């Protein structure tokens, strides 16, 4: 599955998706089929620092797209009103 | 002595010949002999069968053999080498090996990940699939995720993963199973099912892999 033309570019963003989803719901944006992020395959980097348990996840790589699913389970853009909330999202800060 | 008949010719080609000077000689003997010589092809009744030694080494090529007639008994054991087999004649395989970026909060449904094999045109043989990846979950200990291999969009094997690690700690997962799809093009995908609310993610530092090998024979 590739979503090169669906969703919002979140390259380099640090996002806890479940927190962002909570922010969206708090802002009145319904995403009944959740949030999903995928990115193009990355080259293996043996020097990459492993994630720290309990810490924030690493930034998403280049080309990462944030999207939801429509009622046919096809990848779909987030509602337009989600844009400002996604843009303002800061990990660890709840609205 | 007495006249004898040729022993390697038969029917109308079986010519008699004299064995002593006093034997009867007929012109018809020469006629039959001429006919036998004209038609001899070393088949039964038309001359001596040719022995193996009648052929010089490397004088016959494969076109002299009837298609489909060489059987196992004619092939010396242990002589078939890999180069004798066409590529992908016995097995074929496709693979996905990459750092896959995938996070999702979807619950209650399998969500396809980018860990997807190229379409494999199978011939009806059994497939063995290997899949490995590393998973994290934002809910930490007790979170439940199910992983499945989907064939053409439908789950054909699943693995339950209790994420009894710290929040977002990655845990390695792998499973192997076999599948017997009908001959045709098939696509296999790793899908994850988030049972526990939160964010499930594939680790961005782990090479996710999936390998499908079809055993045709």
Tab-separated table of C-alpha atoms in Angstrom:
chain	number	residue	atom	x	y	z
A	1	UNK	CA	0.000	0.000	0.000
A	2	UNK	CA	1.343	3.403	-0.830
A	3	UNK	CA	-0.340	6.680	-0.080
A	4	UNK	CA	1.834	9.103	-1.926
A	5	UNK	CA	-1.087	11.335	-2.730
A	6	UNK	CA	-3.377	10.827	0.252
A	7	UNK	CA	-3.147	12.447	3.649
A	8	UNK	CA	-0.965	15.068	5.240
A	9	UNK	CA	2.811	15.196	4.998
A	10	UNK	CA	4.209	14.685	8.493
A	11	UNK	CA	7.855	14.232	7.513
A	12	UNK	CA	10.099	14.984	10.474
A	13	UNK	CA	7.210	15.342	12.906
A	14	UNK	CA	7.156	13.645	16.279
A	15	UNK	CA	3.603	12.488	16.843
A	16	UNK	CA	1.975	10.217	19.349
A	17	UNK	CA	-0.933	9.315	17.154
A	18	UNK	CA	-3.286	8.427	19.958
A	19	UNK	CA	-2.631	11.827	21.571
A	20	UNK	CA	-3.219	13.611	18.274
A	21	UNK	CA	-6.423	11.650	17.867
A	22	UNK	CA	-7.515	12.796	21.311
A	23	UNK	CA	-6.745	16.386	20.295
A	24	UNK	CA	-8.822	15.997	17.151
A	25	UNK	CA	-11.767	14.570	19.067
A	26	UNK	CA	-11.460	17.349	21.637
A	27	UNK	CA	-11.526	19.809	18.748
A	28	UNK	CA	-14.710	18.309	17.383
A	29	UNK	CA	-13.091	16.394	14.531
A	30	UNK	CA	-14.343	12.854	14.226
A	31	UNK	CA	-11.946	10.188	13.002
A	32	UNK	CA	-13.917	6.971	13.587
A	33	UNK	CA	-11.351	4.948	11.711
A	34	UNK	CA	-8.384	6.325	13.549
A	35	UNK	CA	-5.151	7.771	12.304
A	36	UNK	CA	-2.487	5.966	10.365
A	37	UNK	CA	0.944	7.024	9.194
A	38	UNK	CA	3.061	5.269	6.642
A	39	UNK	CA	6.177	6.306	4.755
A	40	UNK	CA	8.183	4.948	1.870
A	41	UNK	CA	10.606	2.159	2.776
A	42	UNK	CA	13.756	3.436	4.467
A	43	UNK	CA	17.296	2.189	4.165
A	44	UNK	CA	18.597	0.315	7.168
A	45	UNK	CA	20.796	2.537	9.286
A	46	UNK	CA	22.984	0.531	11.694
A	47	UNK	CA	23.847	3.715	13.560
A	48	UNK	CA	20.293	4.701	14.223
A	49	UNK	CA	19.689	5.294	17.895
A	50	UNK	CA	17.200	2.772	19.223
A	51	UNK	CA	13.973	4.098	20.720
A	52	UNK	CA	13.864	4.701	24.441
A	53	UNK	CA	10.989	2.898	26.142
A	54	UNK	CA	8.514	5.349	27.555
A	55	UNK	CA	9.947	8.255	25.611
A	56	UNK	CA	8.424	9.935	22.613
A	57	UNK	CA	8.654	8.033	19.345
A	58	UNK	CA	11.278	9.144	16.820
A	59	UNK	CA	10.408	11.656	14.106
A	60	UNK	CA	8.696	10.276	11.072
A	61	UNK	CA	10.973	9.932	8.045
A	62	UNK	CA	10.697	11.858	4.817
A	63	UNK	CA	7.579	11.100	2.861
A	64	UNK	CA	5.488	10.118	5.886
A	65	UNK	CA	1.782	10.702	5.331
A	66	UNK	CA	-0.941	10.972	7.957
A	67	UNK	CA	-4.361	9.792	6.885
A	68	UNK	CA	-7.520	8.026	7.986
A	69	UNK	CA	-9.777	5.487	6.320
A	70	UNK	CA	-13.147	6.081	4.723
A	71	UNK	CA	-16.156	3.848	5.186
A	72	UNK	CA	-14.858	1.579	2.444
A	73	UNK	CA	-11.567	1.190	4.295
A	74	UNK	CA	-9.761	3.121	1.645
A	75	UNK	CA	-7.049	5.589	2.740
A	76	UNK	CA	-8.555	9.025	2.952
A	77	UNK	CA	-7.540	12.597	3.762
A	78	UNK	CA	-8.409	13.935	7.185
A	79	UNK	CA	-11.346	16.343	7.312
A	80	UNK	CA	-10.284	19.904	6.440
A	81	UNK	CA	-10.991	21.118	9.950
A	82	UNK	CA	-8.298	18.748	11.215
A	83	UNK	CA	-5.600	20.758	9.475
A	84	UNK	CA	-5.036	23.448	12.120
A	85	UNK	CA	-5.130	20.897	14.919
A	86	UNK	CA	-2.577	18.694	13.208
A	87	UNK	CA	-0.394	21.705	12.473
A	88	UNK	CA	-0.560	22.880	16.058
A	89	UNK	CA	-0.029	19.474	17.585
A	90	UNK	CA	2.896	19.338	19.957
A	91	UNK	CA	3.863	16.000	21.437
A	92	UNK	CA	3.257	15.768	25.138
A	93	UNK	CA	0.975	18.806	25.188
A	94	UNK	CA	-2.714	18.031	25.325
A	95	UNK	CA	-5.362	20.500	24.280
B	1	UNK	CA	26.276	-77.015	-49.691
B	2	UNK	CA	22.958	-75.482	-50.404
B	3	UNK	CA	21.478	-72.054	-51.037
B	4	UNK	CA	20.597	-70.081	-47.928
B	5	UNK	CA	18.333	-67.166	-47.232
B	6	UNK	CA	19.604	-63.898	-45.818
B	7	UNK	CA	18.981	-63.779	-42.069
B	8	UNK	CA	18.902	-60.017	-41.566
B	9	UNK	CA	16.345	-59.337	-44.242
B	10	UNK	CA	12.820	-60.616	-44.352
B	11	UNK	CA	9.720	-60.624	-46.472
B	12	UNK	CA	10.238	-59.444	-50.019
B	13	UNK	CA	13.756	-58.341	-49.176
B	14	UNK	CA	14.962	-61.751	-48.020
B	15	UNK	CA	17.325	-62.768	-50.760
B	16	UNK	CA	18.753	-66.247	-51.190
B	17	UNK	CA	22.388	-66.702	-51.901
B	18	UNK	CA	24.665	-69.520	-52.944
B	19	UNK	CA	27.158	-70.938	-50.508
B	20	UNK	CA	29.070	-73.159	-52.946
B	21	UNK	CA	30.177	-72.906	-56.541
B	22	UNK	CA	27.908	-75.740	-57.495
B	23	UNK	CA	24.835	-74.074	-56.068
B	24	UNK	CA	22.108	-72.867	-58.338
B	25	UNK	CA	22.370	-69.192	-59.263
B	26	UNK	CA	19.324	-67.259	-60.418
B	27	UNK	CA	19.137	-63.772	-61.796
B	28	UNK	CA	16.138	-63.223	-59.429
B	29	UNK	CA	18.608	-63.584	-56.552
B	30	UNK	CA	20.402	-60.464	-57.763
B	31	UNK	CA	17.106	-58.643	-58.238
B	32	UNK	CA	16.039	-59.361	-54.652
B	33	UNK	CA	19.491	-58.453	-53.378
B	34	UNK	CA	19.357	-55.146	-55.255
B	35	UNK	CA	15.965	-54.432	-53.716
B	36	UNK	CA	17.258	-55.290	-50.238
B	37	UNK	CA	20.242	-52.999	-50.651
B	38	UNK	CA	18.033	-50.220	-51.928
B	39	UNK	CA	15.648	-50.409	-48.999
B	40	UNK	CA	17.920	-51.356	-46.155
B	41	UNK	CA	17.704	-48.929	-43.239
B	42	UNK	CA	18.909	-51.190	-40.425
B	43	UNK	CA	15.437	-51.604	-39.003
B	44	UNK	CA	14.019	-55.047	-38.311
B	45	UNK	CA	14.025	-57.135	-41.512
B	46	UNK	CA	15.962	-54.503	-43.402
B	47	UNK	CA	19.520	-55.255	-42.401
B	48	UNK	CA	21.540	-55.585	-39.221
B	49	UNK	CA	20.453	-53.376	-36.344
B	50	UNK	CA	23.126	-50.819	-35.630
B	51	UNK	CA	24.957	-51.355	-32.360
B	52	UNK	CA	26.028	-48.485	-30.103
B	53	UNK	CA	29.512	-48.685	-31.542
B	54	UNK	CA	28.208	-47.851	-35.004
B	55	UNK	CA	27.859	-44.235	-33.942
B	56	UNK	CA	30.852	-42.031	-33.431
B	57	UNK	CA	30.859	-40.119	-30.157
B	58	UNK	CA	28.850	-36.893	-30.178
B	59	UNK	CA	27.189	-37.568	-33.523
B	60	UNK	CA	23.547	-37.619	-32.437
B	61	UNK	CA	21.765	-34.551	-31.221
B	62	UNK	CA	18.583	-34.191	-29.250
B	63	UNK	CA	16.430	-33.704	-32.322
B	64	UNK	CA	16.920	-37.402	-33.109
B	65	UNK	CA	14.988	-38.308	-29.953
B	66	UNK	CA	11.248	-38.401	-29.837
B	67	UNK	CA	9.910	-35.625	-27.623
B	68	UNK	CA	8.867	-36.765	-24.198
B	69	UNK	CA	10.501	-40.169	-24.346
B	70	UNK	CA	13.553	-39.686	-22.132
B	71	UNK	CA	12.634	-40.993	-18.710
B	72	UNK	CA	14.387	-41.111	-15.375
B	73	UNK	CA	16.002	-44.484	-16.128
B	74	UNK	CA	17.937	-42.894	-18.975
B	75	UNK	CA	19.402	-40.196	-16.722
B	76	UNK	CA	22.297	-41.159	-14.507
B	77	UNK	CA	21.600	-40.517	-10.853
B	78	UNK	CA	23.212	-37.455	-9.419
B	79	UNK	CA	23.965	-35.798	-12.717
B	80	UNK	CA	21.287	-33.124	-12.969
B	81	UNK	CA	22.788	-29.817	-11.884
B	82	UNK	CA	21.179	-26.500	-11.074
B	83	UNK	CA	22.064	-25.065	-14.470
B	84	UNK	CA	19.893	-27.733	-16.112
B	85	UNK	CA	16.832	-26.214	-14.466
B	86	UNK	CA	15.165	-23.091	-15.727
B	87	UNK	CA	15.135	-20.188	-13.328
B	88	UNK	CA	12.247	-20.497	-10.857
B	89	UNK	CA	11.403	-23.921	-12.284
B	90	UNK	CA	11.226	-25.683	-8.932
B	91	UNK	CA	10.815	-22.850	-6.482
B	92	UNK	CA	10.157	-19.163	-6.811
B	93	UNK	CA	10.142	-16.482	-4.199
B	94	UNK	CA	9.540	-12.836	-3.581
B	95	UNK	CA	10.641	-10.757	-0.665
B	96	UNK	CA	10.127	-7.491	1.176
B	97	UNK	CA	13.002	-6.246	3.240
B	98	UNK	CA	12.988	-2.637	4.345
B	99	UNK	CA	12.546	-0.271	7.212
B	100	UNK	CA	8.803	0.100	7.198
B	101	UNK	CA	7.215	3.184	8.677
B	102	UNK	CA	3.783	2.429	10.030
B	103	UNK	CA	1.770	3.762	12.968
B	104	UNK	CA	-1.935	3.494	13.492
B	105	UNK	CA	-4.623	4.074	16.063
B	106	UNK	CA	-7.223	2.077	14.170
B	107	UNK	CA	-8.924	-0.442	16.426
B	108	UNK	CA	-11.252	-3.268	15.610
B	109	UNK	CA	-9.952	-4.000	12.153
B	110	UNK	CA	-6.876	-5.278	10.444
B	111	UNK	CA	-4.903	-2.457	8.911
B	112	UNK	CA	-2.514	-3.284	6.073
B	113	UNK	CA	1.070	-2.223	6.651
B	114	UNK	CA	3.599	-1.300	3.985
B	115	UNK	CA	5.143	-4.745	4.477
B	116	UNK	CA	3.738	-6.099	1.239
B	117	UNK	CA	5.219	-8.560	-1.171
B	118	UNK	CA	5.268	-7.962	-4.893
B	119	UNK	CA	2.544	-9.943	-6.618
B	120	UNK	CA	3.567	-13.572	-6.979
B	121	UNK	CA	2.234	-15.573	-9.932
B	122	UNK	CA	1.826	-18.965	-8.329
B	123	UNK	CA	1.363	-22.308	-10.046
B	124	UNK	CA	-0.683	-24.027	-7.367
B	125	UNK	CA	2.236	-25.168	-5.248
B	126	UNK	CA	2.476	-24.764	-1.492
B	127	UNK	CA	3.903	-21.526	-0.213
B	128	UNK	CA	5.999	-21.000	2.864
B	129	UNK	CA	5.860	-17.488	4.259
B	130	UNK	CA	8.242	-15.966	6.758
B	131	UNK	CA	7.568	-12.647	8.361
B	132	UNK	CA	9.478	-10.713	10.970
B	133	UNK	CA	9.148	-7.210	12.337
B	134	UNK	CA	9.371	-5.255	15.591
B	135	UNK	CA	6.322	-3.751	17.222
B	136	UNK	CA	5.752	-1.005	19.769
B	137	UNK	CA	2.550	0.107	21.461
B	138	UNK	CA	1.811	3.329	23.248
B	139	UNK	CA	-0.304	1.575	25.877
B	140	UNK	CA	2.611	-0.436	27.143
B	141	UNK	CA	2.183	-3.584	29.240
B	142	UNK	CA	-0.918	-5.600	28.489
B	143	UNK	CA	-1.619	-4.091	25.109
B	144	UNK	CA	-2.802	-6.654	22.615
B	145	UNK	CA	-2.074	-6.528	18.929
B	146	UNK	CA	-2.815	-9.204	16.410
B	147	UNK	CA	-0.683	-9.613	13.353
B	148	UNK	CA	-1.917	-11.358	10.267
B	149	UNK	CA	-0.710	-12.293	6.875
B	150	UNK	CA	-3.304	-11.244	4.370
B	151	UNK	CA	-3.596	-12.885	1.007
B	152	UNK	CA	-5.290	-10.585	-1.497
B	153	UNK	CA	-6.833	-8.631	1.349
B	154	UNK	CA	-8.071	-11.505	3.511
B	155	UNK	CA	-6.291	-12.799	6.589
B	156	UNK	CA	-4.958	-16.327	6.165
B	157	UNK	CA	-2.851	-16.596	9.330
B	158	UNK	CA	-2.659	-14.605	12.525
B	159	UNK	CA	-0.468	-14.165	15.553
B	160	UNK	CA	-1.535	-12.610	18.848
B	161	UNK	CA	1.058	-10.385	20.436
B	162	UNK	CA	0.722	-9.308	24.057
B	163	UNK	CA	2.862	-6.238	24.384
B	164	UNK	CA	4.156	-6.784	27.891
B	165	UNK	CA	6.861	-4.191	27.534
B	166	UNK	CA	7.184	-0.576	28.507
B	167	UNK	CA	5.401	2.125	26.587
B	168	UNK	CA	6.725	2.168	23.032
B	169	UNK	CA	9.376	-0.420	23.796
B	170	UNK	CA	9.903	-2.471	20.695
B	171	UNK	CA	9.425	-6.198	20.792
B	172	UNK	CA	10.526	-8.548	18.035
B	173	UNK	CA	7.862	-10.649	16.369
B	174	UNK	CA	8.065	-13.318	13.744
B	175	UNK	CA	6.043	-16.121	12.397
B	176	UNK	CA	6.088	-18.714	9.680
B	177	UNK	CA	3.204	-20.442	8.035
B	178	UNK	CA	2.299	-22.225	4.857
B	179	UNK	CA	-0.429	-21.424	2.413
B	180	UNK	CA	-1.878	-23.257	-0.546
B	181	UNK	CA	-3.472	-20.698	-2.815
B	182	UNK	CA	-5.007	-21.470	-6.174
B	183	UNK	CA	-2.721	-20.858	-9.112
B	184	UNK	CA	-2.669	-17.213	-10.058
B	185	UNK	CA	-1.380	-13.838	-8.962
B	186	UNK	CA	-1.432	-13.264	-5.206
B	187	UNK	CA	-0.298	-10.461	-2.976
B	188	UNK	CA	0.655	-11.002	0.662
B	189	UNK	CA	0.620	-8.211	3.202
B	190	UNK	CA	1.380	-7.942	6.893
B	191	UNK	CA	-1.621	-6.432	8.645
B	192	UNK	CA	-1.949	-5.366	12.270
B	193	UNK	CA	-5.073	-5.377	14.400
B	194	UNK	CA	-5.073	-3.019	17.334
B	195	UNK	CA	-7.140	-4.604	20.094
B	196	UNK	CA	-6.049	-2.183	22.785
B	197	UNK	CA	-6.653	1.514	22.229
B	198	UNK	CA	-3.446	3.381	21.548
B	199	UNK	CA	-0.853	3.678	18.864
B	200	UNK	CA	0.720	0.573	17.422
B	201	UNK	CA	3.886	1.116	15.434
B	202	UNK	CA	6.455	-0.792	13.508
B	203	UNK	CA	9.912	0.050	14.750
B	204	UNK	CA	11.759	2.414	12.461
B	205	UNK	CA	15.086	0.834	13.369
B	206	UNK	CA	14.185	-2.730	12.486
B	207	UNK	CA	14.173	-4.190	9.036
B	208	UNK	CA	10.766	-5.700	8.493
B	209	UNK	CA	10.835	-8.669	6.214
B	210	UNK	CA	8.495	-11.033	4.516
B	211	UNK	CA	9.528	-13.861	2.238
B	212	UNK	CA	7.228	-16.116	0.265
B	213	UNK	CA	8.639	-19.204	-1.377
B	214	UNK	CA	6.534	-21.394	-3.609
B	215	UNK	CA	7.514	-25.031	-3.823
B	216	UNK	CA	6.349	-26.056	-7.251
B	217	UNK	CA	7.467	-29.686	-6.963
